[in-house]
CSV table of N, CA and C in Angstrom, one decimal:
chain,number,residue,atom,x,y,z
A,1,MET,N,-1.9,43.2,-20.4
A,1,MET,CA,-2.0,43.0,-19.0
A,1,MET,C,-3.2,42.0,-18.7
A,2,PRO,N,-3.0,41.0,-17.8
A,2,PRO,CA,-4.1,40.1,-17.6
A,2,PRO,C,-5.3,40.7,-16.8
A,3,SER,N,-6.4,40.2,-17.0
A,3,SER,CA,-7.6,40.7,-16.3
A,3,SER,C,-7.5,40.4,-14.8
A,4,ASN,N,-8.3,41.1,-14.0
A,4,ASN,CA,-8.2,40.9,-12.6
A,4,ASN,C,-8.5,39.4,-12.2
A,5,ALA,N,-9.4,38.8,-12.8
A,5,ALA,CA,-9.8,37.4,-12.5
A,5,ALA,C,-8.7,36.5,-12.8
A,6,SER,N,-8.0,36.6,-13.9
A,6,SER,CA,-6.9,35.7,-14.2
A,6,SER,C,-5.7,36.0,-13.3
A,7,HIS,N,-5.5,37.2,-12.9
A,7,HIS,CA,-4.4,37.5,-12.0
A,7,HIS,C,-4.7,36.8,-10.7
A,8,LEU,N,-5.9,36.9,-10.2
A,8,LEU,CA,-6.2,36.3,-8.9
A,8,LEU,C,-6.0,34.7,-9.0
A,9,SER,N,-6.4,34.1,-10.1
A,9,SER,CA,-6.3,32.7,-10.2
A,9,SER,C,-4.8,32.3,-10.2
A,10,LEU,N,-3.9,33.1,-10.7
A,10,LEU,CA,-2.5,32.9,-10.7
A,10,LEU,C,-1.9,33.1,-9.3
A,11,SER,N,-2.5,34.1,-8.5
A,11,SER,CA,-2.0,34.4,-7.2
A,11,SER,C,-2.4,33.4,-6.2
A,12,PHE,N,-3.6,32.9,-6.3
A,12,PHE,CA,-4.2,31.9,-5.3
A,12,PHE,C,-4.6,30.6,-6.0
A,13,PRO,N,-3.7,29.7,-6.0
A,13,PRO,CA,-4.1,28.4,-6.6
A,13,PRO,C,-5.3,27.8,-6.0
A,14,ARG,N,-6.0,27.0,-6.8
A,14,ARG,CA,-7.2,26.3,-6.2
A,14,ARG,C,-6.8,25.4,-5.1
A,15,PRO,N,-7.7,25.4,-4.0
A,15,PRO,CA,-7.4,24.5,-2.9
A,15,PRO,C,-7.5,23.1,-3.3
A,16,ARG,N,-6.7,22.2,-2.7
A,16,ARG,CA,-6.8,20.8,-3.0
A,16,ARG,C,-8.1,20.3,-2.4
A,17,ARG,N,-8.6,19.3,-3.1
A,17,ARG,CA,-9.8,18.6,-2.6
A,17,ARG,C,-9.4,17.8,-1.4
A,18,VAL,N,-10.1,18.0,-0.3
A,18,VAL,CA,-9.9,17.3,0.9
A,18,VAL,C,-10.9,16.2,1.0
A,19,GLU,N,-10.4,15.0,1.1
A,19,GLU,CA,-11.3,13.8,1.3
A,19,GLU,C,-11.0,13.2,2.6
A,20,PRO,N,-12.0,12.6,3.3
A,20,PRO,CA,-11.7,11.9,4.6
A,20,PRO,C,-10.8,10.8,4.4
A,21,VAL,N,-9.9,10.7,5.4
A,21,VAL,CA,-8.9,9.5,5.4
A,21,VAL,C,-9.1,8.7,6.6
A,22,CYS,N,-8.9,7.5,6.5
A,22,CYS,CA,-8.9,6.6,7.7
A,22,CYS,C,-10.2,6.6,8.4
A,23,SER,N,-11.3,6.8,7.7
A,23,SER,CA,-12.6,6.9,8.3
A,23,SER,C,-13.0,5.6,9.0
A,24,GLY,N,-12.6,4.5,8.5
A,24,GLY,CA,-13.0,3.2,9.1
A,24,GLY,C,-12.3,3.1,10.5
A,25,LEU,N,-11.0,3.4,10.5
A,25,LEU,CA,-10.3,3.4,11.8
A,25,LEU,C,-10.8,4.4,12.8
A,26,GLN,N,-11.2,5.6,12.2
A,26,GLN,CA,-11.7,6.6,13.1
A,26,GLN,C,-13.0,6.1,13.8
A,27,ALA,N,-13.9,5.5,13.0
A,27,ALA,CA,-15.1,5.0,13.6
A,27,ALA,C,-14.8,3.9,14.6
A,28,GLN,N,-13.9,3.0,14.3
A,28,GLN,CA,-13.5,1.9,15.3
A,28,GLN,C,-13.0,2.5,16.6
A,29,ILE,N,-12.1,3.5,16.5
A,29,ILE,CA,-11.5,4.0,17.7
A,29,ILE,C,-12.5,4.8,18.5
A,30,LEU,N,-13.4,5.5,17.9
A,30,LEU,CA,-14.5,6.2,18.6
A,30,LEU,C,-15.4,5.2,19.3
A,31,ARG,N,-15.7,4.1,18.6
A,31,ARG,CA,-16.5,3.1,19.2
A,31,ARG,C,-15.8,2.5,20.4
A,32,CYS,N,-14.5,2.2,20.3
A,32,CYS,CA,-13.7,1.6,21.3
A,32,CYS,C,-13.7,2.5,22.6
A,33,TYR,N,-13.4,3.8,22.3
A,33,TYR,CA,-13.4,4.7,23.5
A,33,TYR,C,-14.8,4.8,24.2
A,34,ARG,N,-15.8,4.8,23.4
A,34,ARG,CA,-17.2,4.8,24.0
A,34,ARG,C,-17.5,3.5,24.8
A,35,ASP,N,-17.0,2.4,24.2
A,35,ASP,CA,-17.3,1.1,24.9
A,35,ASP,C,-16.4,0.9,26.1
A,36,HIS,N,-15.3,1.5,26.1
A,36,HIS,CA,-14.3,1.3,27.2
A,36,HIS,C,-14.0,2.6,27.9
A,37,LEU,N,-15.0,3.3,28.3
A,37,LEU,CA,-14.9,4.7,28.8
A,37,LEU,C,-13.8,4.8,29.9
A,38,HIS,N,-13.8,3.8,30.8
A,38,HIS,CA,-12.9,3.8,31.9
A,38,HIS,C,-11.6,3.0,31.7
A,39,GLU,N,-11.5,2.4,30.5
A,39,GLU,CA,-10.3,1.6,30.2
A,39,GLU,C,-9.8,1.9,28.8
A,40,VAL,N,-9.5,3.2,28.6
A,40,VAL,CA,-9.2,3.6,27.2
A,40,VAL,C,-7.8,3.0,26.7
A,41,LEU,N,-7.0,2.5,27.6
A,41,LEU,CA,-5.8,1.9,27.2
A,41,LEU,C,-6.1,0.6,26.3
A,42,LEU,N,-7.2,0.1,26.5
A,42,LEU,CA,-7.6,-1.1,25.6
A,42,LEU,C,-7.7,-0.6,24.2
A,43,CYS,N,-7.8,0.6,23.9
A,43,CYS,CA,-7.9,1.1,22.5
A,43,CYS,C,-6.6,1.6,22.0
A,44,SER,N,-5.5,1.4,22.7
A,44,SER,CA,-4.2,2.0,22.3
A,44,SER,C,-3.7,1.4,20.9
A,45,ASP,N,-4.0,0.1,20.6
A,45,ASP,CA,-3.5,-0.4,19.3
A,45,ASP,C,-4.3,0.2,18.2
A,46,LEU,N,-5.6,0.5,18.4
A,46,LEU,CA,-6.4,1.2,17.4
A,46,LEU,C,-5.9,2.6,17.2
A,47,ALA,N,-5.5,3.3,18.3
A,47,ALA,CA,-5.0,4.6,18.3
A,47,ALA,C,-3.7,4.7,17.5
A,48,LYS,N,-2.8,3.8,17.7
A,48,LYS,CA,-1.6,3.7,17.0
A,48,LYS,C,-1.8,3.5,15.5
A,49,ALA,N,-2.7,2.6,15.2
A,49,ALA,CA,-3.0,2.3,13.8
A,49,ALA,C,-3.6,3.6,13.1
A,50,TYR,N,-4.4,4.3,13.8
A,50,TYR,CA,-5.1,5.5,13.3
A,50,TYR,C,-4.0,6.6,13.1
A,51,GLN,N,-3.1,6.7,14.0
A,51,GLN,CA,-2.0,7.7,13.9
A,51,GLN,C,-1.1,7.4,12.7
A,52,HIS,N,-0.8,6.1,12.5
A,52,HIS,CA,0.0,5.7,11.4
A,52,HIS,C,-0.7,6.0,10.1
A,53,CYS,N,-2.0,5.7,10.0
A,53,CYS,CA,-2.8,5.9,8.8
A,53,CYS,C,-2.8,7.4,8.4
A,54,VAL,N,-3.1,8.2,9.4
A,54,VAL,CA,-3.1,9.7,9.2
A,54,VAL,C,-1.8,10.2,8.7
A,55,SER,N,-0.7,9.7,9.4
A,55,SER,CA,0.6,10.1,9.0
A,55,SER,C,1.0,9.7,7.6
A,56,THR,N,0.6,8.5,7.2
A,56,THR,CA,0.8,8.0,5.8
A,56,THR,C,0.0,8.9,4.8
A,57,ALA,N,-1.2,9.2,5.2
A,57,ALA,CA,-2.0,10.0,4.3
A,57,ALA,C,-1.5,11.4,4.0
A,58,ARG,N,-0.9,12.0,5.1
A,58,ARG,CA,-0.3,13.3,5.0
A,58,ARG,C,0.9,13.3,4.0
A,59,LYS,N,1.7,12.2,4.1
A,59,LYS,CA,2.9,12.1,3.3
A,59,LYS,C,2.6,11.9,1.8
A,60,GLY,N,1.4,11.2,1.6
A,60,GLY,CA,1.1,10.8,0.2
A,60,GLY,C,0.4,11.8,-0.5
């Protein structure tokens, strides 16, 4: 019979390493929102690019 520790490692796989994705776009969009506080639609192209980047990262 396996030891308790080995049983746990089989029951709970190690979590995947999570690394930041799209950080460059994230910084750009935050800067855009800050710079255009009352005209956030000016940032819509960046927002779309960020959404696409995140979606692609989730699939990959």
